[in-house]
XYZ file of N, CA and C in Angstrom:
462
model
N 94.600 93.231 96.616
C 95.019 93.939 98.250
C 96.166 93.050 98.011
N 97.799 93.610 98.046
C 98.926 92.526 97.931
C 99.825 92.494 100.250
N 100.335 91.503 100.511
C 100.585 91.943 101.836
C 102.628 91.732 101.200
N 103.230 93.006 101.884
C 104.057 92.666 101.267
C 105.684 93.282 102.583
N 106.493 92.891 102.879
C 107.268 93.798 104.187
C 107.357 94.961 104.527
N 107.178 95.392 105.573
C 107.002 96.460 106.786
C 108.892 96.994 106.078
N 108.553 98.927 106.077
C 109.942 99.204 105.358
C 109.940 100.262 106.148
N 111.547 100.820 106.679
C 111.557 102.425 107.195
C 110.120 103.180 106.606
N 110.403 103.516 105.055
C 109.752 104.516 105.006
C 108.477 104.336 104.837
N 107.916 103.437 105.736
C 106.561 103.704 105.612
C 105.720 104.023 107.687
N 106.835 104.307 107.976
C 106.406 104.087 109.380
C 105.791 105.327 109.828
N 105.348 106.676 109.033
C 104.936 107.664 109.403
C 102.847 107.228 109.442
N 103.175 106.192 108.324
C 101.718 106.055 107.361
C 101.138 104.576 108.250
N 101.804 103.954 108.162
C 101.695 102.971 109.301
C 101.199 103.135 110.941
N 101.568 104.372 111.594
C 100.865 104.739 112.745
C 99.606 106.222 113.020
N 99.770 106.613 111.611
C 98.505 107.146 111.356
C 97.549 105.760 111.400
N 97.572 104.693 110.575
C 96.689 103.451 110.308
C 96.451 102.859 112.018
N 97.827 103.340 112.389
C 97.081 102.617 113.949
C 96.400 103.490 114.867
N 96.916 104.893 115.557
C 96.145 106.300 115.670
C 94.763 105.633 115.367
N 94.499 106.239 114.254
C 93.614 106.316 113.579
C 91.771 105.224 113.939
N 92.997 103.886 113.677
C 91.860 102.957 114.035
C 91.553 102.578 115.846
N 92.563 103.246 116.702
C 92.639 103.257 117.864
C 90.990 104.149 117.726
N 91.210 105.014 117.561
C 89.908 106.364 117.677
C 88.897 105.785 117.136
N 88.743 105.598 115.891
C 87.464 104.842 115.660
C 87.058 103.959 115.992
N 87.714 102.921 116.549
C 87.062 100.773 116.214
C 87.161 100.897 117.652
N 88.413 101.193 118.217
C 88.524 100.711 119.796
C 88.393 101.428 120.927
N 87.301 102.538 120.536
C 86.465 103.433 121.597
C 85.446 102.558 121.530
N 85.238 101.535 121.120
C 83.586 100.502 121.365
C 84.511 100.108 122.570
N 85.129 99.913 122.909
C 85.767 99.130 124.168
C 86.058 99.540 125.611
N 86.383 100.747 124.875
C 87.549 101.888 126.661
C 86.726 103.195 126.151
N 87.448 103.758 126.766
C 87.296 104.686 127.579
C 87.769 106.102 126.554
N 87.196 106.959 126.627
C 88.232 108.272 126.028
C 89.173 108.289 126.524
N 89.742 108.601 128.019
C 90.816 108.624 128.274
C 91.925 107.232 127.707
N 91.382 105.890 127.448
C 92.165 105.033 127.232
C 92.404 105.679 125.547
N 91.361 104.869 124.928
C 91.644 105.873 123.776
C 92.822 106.979 123.758
N 92.668 107.965 124.525
C 93.598 109.217 124.358
C 94.944 108.582 124.604
N 94.992 107.890 124.960
C 96.799 107.151 126.181
C 97.075 106.465 124.903
N 96.787 105.525 124.486
C 97.219 104.785 123.768
C 97.317 105.030 122.087
N 96.490 105.735 121.493
C 97.009 105.829 120.510
C 98.194 108.091 120.251
N 98.528 108.015 121.239
C 99.963 108.751 121.506
C 100.894 108.101 121.481
N 101.065 106.976 120.632
C 102.043 106.708 119.902
C 102.969 107.439 120.248
N 104.415 107.231 120.048
C 106.372 108.039 120.625
C 106.557 107.313 118.963
N 106.669 107.767 117.814
C 107.424 107.648 116.896
C 108.985 106.925 117.308
N 109.650 107.173 117.394
C 110.624 106.563 118.031
C 110.685 104.997 118.460
N 109.596 105.288 119.494
C 109.935 104.130 120.398
C 108.917 102.741 119.835
N 108.288 103.063 119.314
C 107.612 102.340 117.492
C 108.583 102.059 116.737
N 109.401 103.023 116.288
C 110.394 102.595 115.468
C 111.542 100.895 115.997
N 111.948 101.584 117.483
C 112.963 100.881 117.855
C 111.932 99.324 118.207
N 110.866 99.339 118.730
C 110.185 97.754 118.282
C 109.366 97.163 117.282
N 110.091 97.267 115.531
C 109.832 97.480 114.349
C 110.225 95.411 114.643
N 109.546 94.398 114.448
C 110.863 93.040 114.400
C 110.516 92.419 113.592
N 111.326 91.533 113.595
C 111.772 91.183 112.153
C 110.677 90.445 110.778
N 109.300 90.720 111.485
C 108.170 89.576 111.262
C 107.178 90.504 111.347
N 107.324 91.569 109.826
C 106.625 92.757 109.728
C 106.076 93.244 108.679
N 105.040 93.002 108.717
C 104.350 93.882 107.167
C 103.408 94.482 107.299
N 103.109 94.755 105.604
C 101.771 95.652 106.026
C 100.997 95.027 104.407
N 99.480 95.048 104.546
C 98.566 94.892 103.299
C 99.024 96.212 103.089
N 98.963 96.446 101.184
C 98.819 97.499 100.563
C 97.120 97.137 99.808
N 96.556 98.203 99.746
C 95.323 98.389 98.263
C 96.055 98.586 97.356
N 95.399 98.526 96.098
C 95.545 98.957 94.460
C 96.001 100.135 94.170
N 95.993 100.834 94.823
C 96.317 102.328 94.962
C 97.517 102.679 96.256
N 98.231 101.258 96.703
C 99.358 101.782 98.078
C 99.152 102.301 98.998
N 97.878 102.562 100.031
C 97.326 102.560 100.539
C 97.773 101.924 101.643
N 98.566 101.262 103.150
C 98.733 100.535 103.625
C 97.279 100.265 104.561
N 96.568 99.149 104.226
C 95.511 99.386 104.996
C 95.343 98.107 106.983
N 96.339 98.012 106.435
C 96.910 96.683 107.794
C 98.554 96.780 107.613
N 98.130 96.250 109.661
C 99.907 96.247 109.095
C 99.587 95.482 110.561
N 101.253 94.293 110.420
C 101.403 93.461 111.588
C 102.949 93.140 112.208
N 103.048 93.009 113.598
C 104.662 92.739 113.728
C 105.068 92.134 114.838
N 105.948 90.957 114.630
C 105.694 89.581 115.652
C 107.386 89.860 115.652
N 107.926 89.331 116.393
C 109.093 88.802 117.029
C 109.654 87.560 116.465
N 110.989 87.162 116.690
C 111.156 85.695 116.220
C 111.005 85.139 117.477
N 110.357 85.614 118.340
C 109.636 84.097 118.988
C 108.369 84.045 119.365
N 107.715 84.706 118.369
C 106.190 84.318 117.700
C 105.614 85.496 118.758
N 105.306 86.448 119.721
C 105.286 87.399 120.131
C 105.054 88.078 119.747
N 103.262 88.709 119.409
C 102.155 90.056 118.098
C 102.558 90.490 118.933
N 102.704 91.723 118.677
C 103.619 93.343 119.079
C 102.066 94.108 118.605
N 101.765 93.402 116.897
C 100.573 95.026 116.606
C 100.261 94.285 115.963
N 98.978 94.715 115.739
C 98.306 93.704 114.748
C 96.876 94.989 113.871
N 97.321 95.494 113.256
C 96.110 96.803 113.180
C 95.173 96.393 111.883
N 93.445 96.828 111.031
C 93.195 97.166 110.558
C 92.651 98.737 110.187
N 92.970 99.370 108.913
C 92.973 100.416 108.915
C 90.929 100.162 109.147
N 90.218 101.345 109.905
C 88.566 102.018 110.690
C 88.348 101.604 109.303
N 88.540 101.650 107.122
C 87.357 101.211 106.639
C 87.733 100.027 106.118
N 88.361 99.556 106.581
C 88.506 98.022 105.870
C 88.510 96.544 107.033
N 87.597 97.052 108.040
C 87.403 95.834 109.064
C 86.293 94.903 108.890
N 87.187 94.124 108.773
C 86.259 92.967 108.403
C 86.132 92.780 106.535
N 86.636 92.703 106.313
C 87.256 92.303 104.956
C 89.011 90.773 104.476
N 88.858 90.695 105.641
C 90.218 89.311 105.997
C 91.176 89.933 106.169
N 91.922 91.046 106.055
C 92.726 91.738 106.170
C 93.891 91.272 107.449
N 93.080 90.953 108.398
C 93.846 90.479 109.508
C 94.235 89.647 109.361
N 93.310 88.284 108.438
C 93.733 87.396 108.976
C 94.432 86.994 108.048
N 95.080 87.299 106.990
C 95.743 87.605 105.427
C 97.148 87.891 106.182
N 97.108 89.044 107.395
C 98.694 89.773 108.519
C 98.776 89.035 108.391
N 98.481 87.899 110.210
C 98.540 86.575 111.195
C 98.994 85.170 109.278
N 98.195 84.970 108.694
C 98.174 83.828 107.924
C 99.829 83.722 107.002
N 99.822 84.757 106.935
C 101.426 85.825 106.881
C 102.819 85.421 107.663
N 102.245 86.052 109.190
C 103.755 85.765 109.812
C 103.671 84.412 110.726
N 102.546 83.118 110.515
C 102.533 82.315 110.381
C 103.319 81.364 109.737
N 103.270 80.989 108.513
C 103.271 80.917 106.785
C 104.874 80.678 107.090
N 104.836 82.215 107.308
C 106.795 83.030 106.865
C 107.593 82.381 108.127
N 107.289 82.740 109.239
C 108.074 82.254 110.698
C 108.377 81.392 111.034
N 107.983 79.716 110.525
C 107.956 78.587 110.643
C 107.946 78.394 112.590
N 107.664 78.534 113.043
C 107.567 78.392 114.162
C 106.252 78.253 115.412
N 106.019 76.971 116.299
C 104.652 77.019 116.543
C 103.936 77.004 117.124
N 104.193 78.074 117.946
C 103.478 78.626 118.612
C 103.806 80.073 118.489
N 102.417 81.084 119.221
C 101.992 82.259 118.338
C 101.399 82.006 120.091
N 101.679 84.429 120.404
C 100.684 84.581 121.559
C 100.980 86.421 121.017
N 100.170 86.807 122.048
C 99.804 88.023 121.976
C 98.903 88.938 123.298
N 99.285 89.366 123.917
C 98.159 90.616 124.864
C 97.244 91.303 123.322
N 95.685 90.623 123.385
C 94.132 91.026 122.706
C 94.043 92.271 123.521
N 93.075 93.255 122.570
C 92.340 93.542 123.507
C 90.945 93.754 123.184
N 90.236 93.742 124.058
C 88.895 93.180 124.002
C 88.188 93.631 122.801
N 88.249 94.837 122.323
C 87.966 94.836 120.572
C 88.287 93.427 119.562
N 89.883 93.533 119.919
C 89.806 92.084 118.925
C 90.265 90.622 119.297
N 89.753 90.439 120.758
C 89.673 88.978 121.273
C 89.330 88.309 120.980
N 87.362 88.604 120.024
C 86.712 87.882 119.175
C 87.998 86.840 117.931
N 88.261 87.973 117.118
C 89.299 88.009 116.207
C 90.538 87.062 116.296
N 91.182 86.813 117.278
C 91.592 86.023 117.822
C 91.120 84.816 118.332
N 90.123 84.590 119.217
C 89.541 83.355 118.819
C 88.536 82.536 117.589
N 89.115 83.150 116.554
C 88.490 82.733 115.448
C 89.006 81.676 114.276
N 90.918 82.683 114.947
C 91.460 81.952 113.877
C 92.365 81.291 114.679
N 91.926 80.168 116.459
C 92.763 79.352 117.138
C 92.891 79.395 118.265
N 93.677 81.136 119.176
C 94.132 80.930 120.148
C 93.367 81.083 120.893
N 93.834 80.254 122.256
C 92.720 80.587 123.078
C 93.227 81.726 124.116
N 91.820 82.277 125.034
C 93.062 82.885 126.399
C 93.211 82.296 127.552
N 94.516 82.837 127.455
C 95.457 82.069 129.210
C 94.841 82.594 130.064
N 95.081 84.061 130.278
C 94.305 85.047 131.451
C 93.760 86.525 130.808
N 92.869 86.882 131.508
C 93.270 88.518 132.042
C 94.571 88.620 132.318
N 94.137 90.503 131.728
C 96.043 90.898 132.183
C 95.051 92.526 132.277
N 95.927 93.929 133.357
C 95.316 94.508 133.230
C 96.625 95.467 132.909
N 96.886 95.897 132.058
C 97.914 96.768 131.164
C 98.221 97.933 131.431
N 99.744 98.789 132.165
C 99.616 100.269 132.469
C 99.852 101.090 131.639
N 99.228 101.798 130.730
C 99.850 102.528 129.368
C 99.308 103.668 129.863
N 101.090 104.987 130.471
C 101.260 106.429 129.901
C 99.733 106.536 132.136
N 99.667 106.082 132.399
C 99.024 106.067 133.337
C 97.113 105.675 133.509
N 97.260 105.078 132.327
C 95.636 104.643 132.302
C 96.066 103.021 132.480
N 95.160 102.554 132.951
C 94.702 101.143 133.002
C 93.783 100.551 131.617
N 94.185 99.373 131.121
C 93.826 98.635 130.634
C 93.189 97.292 131.018
N 91.724 96.550 130.193
C 91.988 95.221 130.418
C 92.640 95.226 129.153
N 93.090 93.861 129.220
C 93.538 93.125 127.902
C 93.303 91.177 128.648
N 93.758 90.346 126.745
C 94.179 89.314 127.461
C 95.354 88.274 126.985
N 95.589 88.307 127.959
C 97.642 87.023 127.245
C 96.251 85.886 126.722
N 96.990 86.237 125.118
C 96.297 85.226 124.382
C 96.873 84.393 123.532
N 96.939 83.050 123.411
C 98.305 81.837 123.181
C 97.146 80.895 122.087
N 98.056 80.307 120.752
C 98.117 79.383 120.171
C 99.124 78.955 119.423
N 99.052 77.810 119.620
C 100.195 76.755 119.857
C 99.149 75.759 118.083
N 100.539 75.609 117.309
C 100.103 74.545 115.610
C 100.626 73.339 116.155
N 99.614 72.214 116.273
C 100.450 71.083 116.064
C 101.035 70.447 115.312
N 101.785 69.840 114.647
C 102.474 69.428 113.613
C 101.921 67.767 113.667
N 101.054 67.715 112.819
C 101.041 65.978 112.236
C 102.210 65.688 111.869
N 103.148 64.368 112.084
C 103.857 63.923 111.769
C 102.900 62.408 111.014
N 103.818 61.881 109.853
C 103.325 60.348 108.596
C 104.894 58.889 109.021
N 103.896 58.526 109.891
C 105.049 57.131 109.304
C 104.417 56.166 108.164
């Protein structure tokens, strides 16, 4: 597996990965209505929100098995791992990649219920619970934050 920069020709495969992951993985924490609403992604709107730190994880046959999208301020807009590759360290590698490439020292996102424990394992802390509204459905999620403390030698 390798981590490579996202390219526009990958859009449909990334959207399929995200939709299938929501339907197969996030359904354990959300209602059918919420899953349907969340997975109804509009490709043009999604495409317009791809930021400078966007990477995909690809397997040996170049299938996309993970995706991360972070802006220049450290806001992680999307992090998804293919439903067949959960628990294999792919999301960790993607987060590590944007942390090292961005040279930012503070990261934040709105985490789903499903992803909360993953983010906590990566050093994020919950700032507050949040109710998001998407396509007229309410979702519980968590505003989470990670600060990297730099040590300086004297």
